[in-house]
PDB file of C-alpha atoms in Angstrom:
ATOM      1  CA  MET A  30      19.829  11.892  -9.128  1.00 56.00           C
ATOM      2  CA  SER A  31      19.863   8.945  -6.752  1.00 89.00           C
ATOM      3  CA  ILE A  32      17.488   6.010  -6.920  1.00 95.00           C
ATOM      4  CA  SER A  33      14.565   6.176  -4.519  1.00 97.00           C
ATOM      5  CA  VAL A  34      11.026   5.020  -3.897  1.00 98.00           C
ATOM      6  CA  ILE A  35       8.527   7.418  -2.352  1.00 97.00           C
ATOM      7  CA  ILE A  36       5.328   5.832  -1.083  1.00 98.00           C
ATOM      8  CA  CYS A  37       2.400   8.134  -0.395  1.00 96.00           C
ATOM      9  CA  ASN A  38       0.555   7.610   2.867  1.00 94.00           C
ATOM     10  CA  GLY A  39      -1.159  10.993   2.958  1.00 90.00           C
ATOM     11  CA  CYS A  40      -4.700  12.270   3.036  1.00 90.00           C
ATOM     12  CA  CYS A  41      -6.153   9.652   0.661  1.00 91.00           C
ATOM     13  CA  CYS A  42      -3.562   6.971   0.000  1.00 93.00           C
ATOM     14  CA  GLY A  43      -3.942   3.972   2.270  1.00 92.00           C
ATOM     15  CA  ARG A  44      -7.101   5.326   3.868  1.00 92.00           C
ATOM     16  CA  VAL A  45      -9.431   2.344   4.070  1.00 92.00           C
ATOM     17  CA  GLU A  46     -12.149   4.564   5.536  1.00 93.00           C
ATOM     18  CA  LYS A  47     -12.157   6.379   2.160  1.00 90.00           C
ATOM     19  CA  GLY A  48     -12.432   3.102   0.252  1.00 90.00           C
ATOM     20  CA  HIS A  49      -8.744   2.799  -0.653  1.00 91.00           C
ATOM     21  CA  ASN A  50      -6.525  -0.175  -0.001  1.00 92.00           C
ATOM     22  CA  GLU A  51      -4.110  -0.045   2.908  1.00 94.00           C
ATOM     23  CA  VAL A  52      -0.494   0.838   2.117  1.00 97.00           C
ATOM     24  CA  PRO A  53       1.678  -2.012   3.492  1.00 97.00           C
ATOM     25  CA  ILE A  54       4.245   0.233   5.181  1.00 97.00           C
ATOM     26  CA  ASP A  55       5.546  -2.355   7.654  1.00 98.00           C
ATOM     27  CA  GLU A  56       5.987  -4.936   4.893  1.00 98.00           C
ATOM     28  CA  LEU A  57       7.844  -2.457   2.674  1.00 98.00           C
ATOM     29  CA  GLU A  58      10.184  -1.371   5.453  1.00 98.00           C
ATOM     30  CA  ALA A  59      10.830  -5.020   6.378  1.00 98.00           C
ATOM     31  CA  ALA A  60      11.585  -5.895   2.738  1.00 98.00           C
ATOM     32  CA  TRP A  61      14.066  -3.005   2.464  1.00 98.00           C
ATOM     33  CA  GLU A  62      15.804  -4.195   5.622  1.00 98.00           C
ATOM     34  CA  ALA A  63      15.741  -7.915   4.751  1.00 98.00           C
ATOM     35  CA  ASN A  64      17.194  -7.259   1.293  1.00 98.00           C
ATOM     36  CA  ARG A  65      19.671  -4.645   2.550  1.00 97.00           C
ATOM     37  CA  ILE A  66      18.852  -2.192  -0.222  1.00 97.00           C
ATOM     38  CA  GLY A  67      18.415   0.969   1.846  1.00 95.00           C
ATOM     39  CA  GLU A  68      21.792   2.441   0.922  1.00 94.00           C
ATOM     40  CA  ALA A  69      21.346   1.904  -2.821  1.00 95.00           C
ATOM     41  CA  VAL A  70      17.610   2.680  -3.042  1.00 96.00           C
ATOM     42  CA  LYS A  71      16.153   5.021  -0.457  1.00 97.00           C
ATOM     43  CA  LEU A  72      12.615   4.273   0.767  1.00 98.00           C
ATOM     44  CA  THR A  73      10.534   7.229   1.927  1.00 98.00           C
ATOM     45  CA  ILE A  74       7.020   7.037   3.334  1.00 97.00           C
ATOM     46  CA  SER A  75       5.586  10.478   2.650  1.00 96.00           C
ATOM     47  CA  ASP A  76       2.568  12.600   3.261  1.00 93.00           C
ATOM     48  CA  CYS A  77       0.431  13.541   0.254  1.00 93.00           C
ATOM     49  CA  LEU A  78       2.268  13.486  -3.095  1.00 92.00           C
ATOM     50  CA  GLY A  79      -0.571  15.280  -4.848  1.00 87.00           C
ATOM     51  CA  PRO A  80      -2.433  13.291  -7.509  1.00 89.00           C
ATOM     52  CA  CYS A  81      -5.150  12.144  -5.109  1.00 88.00           C
ATOM     53  CA  SER A  82      -7.493  10.965  -7.866  1.00 88.00           C
ATOM     54  CA  MET A  83      -5.023   8.139  -8.536  1.00 89.00           C
ATOM     55  CA  HIS A  84      -4.994   7.054  -4.842  1.00 89.00           C
ATOM     56  CA  ASN A  85      -2.242   4.829  -3.464  1.00 96.00           C
ATOM     57  CA  VAL A  86       0.442   6.692  -5.376  1.00 96.00           C
ATOM     58  CA  SER A  87       4.177   6.052  -5.495  1.00 98.00           C
ATOM     59  CA  LEU A  88       7.032   7.884  -7.171  1.00 97.00           C
ATOM     60  CA  LEU A  89      10.122   6.048  -8.386  1.00 97.00           C
ATOM     61  CA  ASN A  90      13.223   8.152  -8.959  1.00 95.00           C
ATOM     62  CA  THR A  91      15.232   6.061 -11.385  1.00 94.00           C
ATOM     63  CA  GLY A  92      18.454   8.033 -11.406  1.00 87.00           C
ATOM     64  CA  SER A  93      17.611   9.385 -14.853  1.00 89.00           C
ATOM     65  CA  GLY A  94      13.959  10.325 -14.421  1.00 92.00           C
ATOM     66  CA  LYS A  95      10.738   9.817 -12.504  1.00 94.00           C
ATOM     67  CA  ILE A  96       8.050   7.174 -12.789  1.00 96.00           C
ATOM     68  CA  TRP A  97       4.644   7.864 -11.238  1.00 96.00           C
ATOM     69  CA  LEU A  98       2.496   4.902 -10.209  1.00 97.00           C
ATOM     70  CA  GLY A  99      -1.105   5.108  -9.079  1.00 96.00           C
ATOM     71  CA  GLU A 100      -4.073   2.961  -8.144  1.00 95.00           C
ATOM     72  CA  LEU A 101      -1.787   0.482  -6.404  1.00 96.00           C
ATOM     73  CA  SER A 102      -4.362  -1.946  -5.102  1.00 92.00           C
ATOM     74  CA  SER A 103      -2.765  -5.214  -4.090  1.00 94.00           C
ATOM     75  CA  LEU A 104       0.187  -6.546  -2.175  1.00 96.00           C
ATOM     76  CA  ASP A 105       1.435  -7.827  -5.560  1.00 97.00           C
ATOM     77  CA  ASP A 106       1.793  -4.205  -6.727  1.00 98.00           C
ATOM     78  CA  TYR A 107       3.950  -3.337  -3.729  1.00 98.00           C
ATOM     79  CA  GLU A 108       5.959  -6.571  -4.020  1.00 98.00           C
ATOM     80  CA  ALA A 109       6.722  -5.570  -7.618  1.00 98.00           C
ATOM     81  CA  ILE A 110       8.054  -2.234  -6.329  1.00 98.00           C
ATOM     82  CA  VAL A 111      10.318  -4.178  -3.953  1.00 98.00           C
ATOM     83  CA  GLU A 112      11.502  -6.372  -6.858  1.00 97.00           C
ATOM     84  CA  TRP A 113      12.239  -3.240  -8.917  1.00 97.00           C
ATOM     85  CA  ALA A 114      14.185  -1.745  -6.009  1.00 97.00           C
ATOM     86  CA  ILE A 115      16.241  -4.911  -5.473  1.00 97.00           C
ATOM     87  CA  GLU A 116      17.152  -5.114  -9.160  1.00 96.00           C
ATOM     88  CA  SER A 117      17.903  -1.388  -9.276  1.00 95.00           C
ATOM     89  CA  SER A 118      20.153  -1.675  -6.217  1.00 94.00           C
ATOM     90  CA  GLU A 119      22.156  -4.412  -7.916  1.00 92.00           C
ATOM     91  CA  LYS A 120      22.528  -2.458 -11.177  1.00 88.00           C
ATOM     92  CA  LYS A 121      23.070   0.899  -9.435  1.00 80.00           C
ATOM     93  CA  GLU A 122      20.519   2.394 -11.840  1.00 80.00           C
ATOM     94  CA  GLY A 123      16.788   2.266 -12.373  1.00 83.00           C
ATOM     95  CA  SER A 124      15.729  -1.102 -13.767  1.00 87.00           C
ATOM     96  CA  LYS A 125      12.990  -1.992 -16.203  1.00 91.00           C
ATOM     97  CA  LEU A 126       9.585  -1.618 -14.597  1.00 94.00           C
ATOM     98  CA  PRO A 127       7.825  -4.949 -13.908  1.00 96.00           C
ATOM     99  CA  GLU A 128       4.850  -5.554 -16.201  1.00 95.00           C
ATOM    100  CA  ILE A 129       2.345  -5.438 -13.325  1.00 96.00           C
ATOM    101  CA  LEU A 130       3.437  -1.849 -12.627  1.00 97.00           C
ATOM    102  CA  GLU A 131       3.298  -0.675 -16.256  1.00 95.00           C
ATOM    103  CA  ALA A 132      -0.506  -0.778 -15.981  1.00 93.00           C
ATOM    104  CA  ARG A 133      -0.272   1.536 -12.964  1.00 96.00           C
ATOM    105  CA  ARG A 134       1.987   4.097 -14.604  1.00 95.00           C
ATOM    106  CA  PHE A 135       0.861   7.665 -15.287  1.00 93.00           C
ATOM    107  CA  VAL A 136       2.420  10.990 -16.210  1.00 89.00           C
ATOM    108  CA  ARG A 137       1.830  14.286 -14.433  1.00 81.00           C
ATOM    109  CA  VAL A 138       1.629  17.260 -16.757  1.00 74.00           C
ATOM    110  CA  GLY A 139       1.199  20.279 -14.512  1.00 69.00           C
ATOM    111  CA  GLU A 140      -1.896  19.435 -12.512  1.00 62.00           C
ATOM    112  CA  SER A 141      -3.174  17.026 -15.178  1.00 59.00           C
ATOM    113  CA  ILE A 142      -2.766  13.265 -15.090  1.00 61.00           C
ATOM    114  CA  VAL A 143      -2.357  11.079 -18.170  1.00 65.00           C
ATOM    115  CA  ARG A 144      -2.736   7.324 -17.706  1.00 68.00           C
ATOM    116  CA  LEU A 145      -0.251   5.694 -20.041  1.00 65.00           C
ATOM    117  CA  ARG A 146      -2.426   2.609 -20.482  1.00 59.00           C
ATOM    118  CA  ASP A 147      -5.050   4.875 -22.091  1.00 54.00           C
ATOM    119  CA  LEU A 148      -2.564   5.968 -24.766  1.00 53.00           C
ATOM    120  CA  GLY A 149      -1.635   2.492 -25.986  1.00 50.00           C
TER     121      GLY A 149
END
């Protein structure tokens, strides 16, 4: 499995009219280009990824598994995704998740969502 970042910009994610924070698509695309990481870590801006209750969702494919992130609310969250992608592109494998993103991590079990921060 290759390394990739999928950013939801679907029916709920990024919809300020629904009370969610904007998804900084232009900034993400510019960061991918400026850091020349597009060949090592693919960036995809997608329609709805599904777990709408988590709003502003992203999916990281690490090369060995998947990491779901939700409730991304600040530019700092998205900058941490860029940092993860840069480090992953250098290592050619999924890197350790930045601490700021650990709090945003969840697991999908069928249609259910488990927030990992609630387990610890």
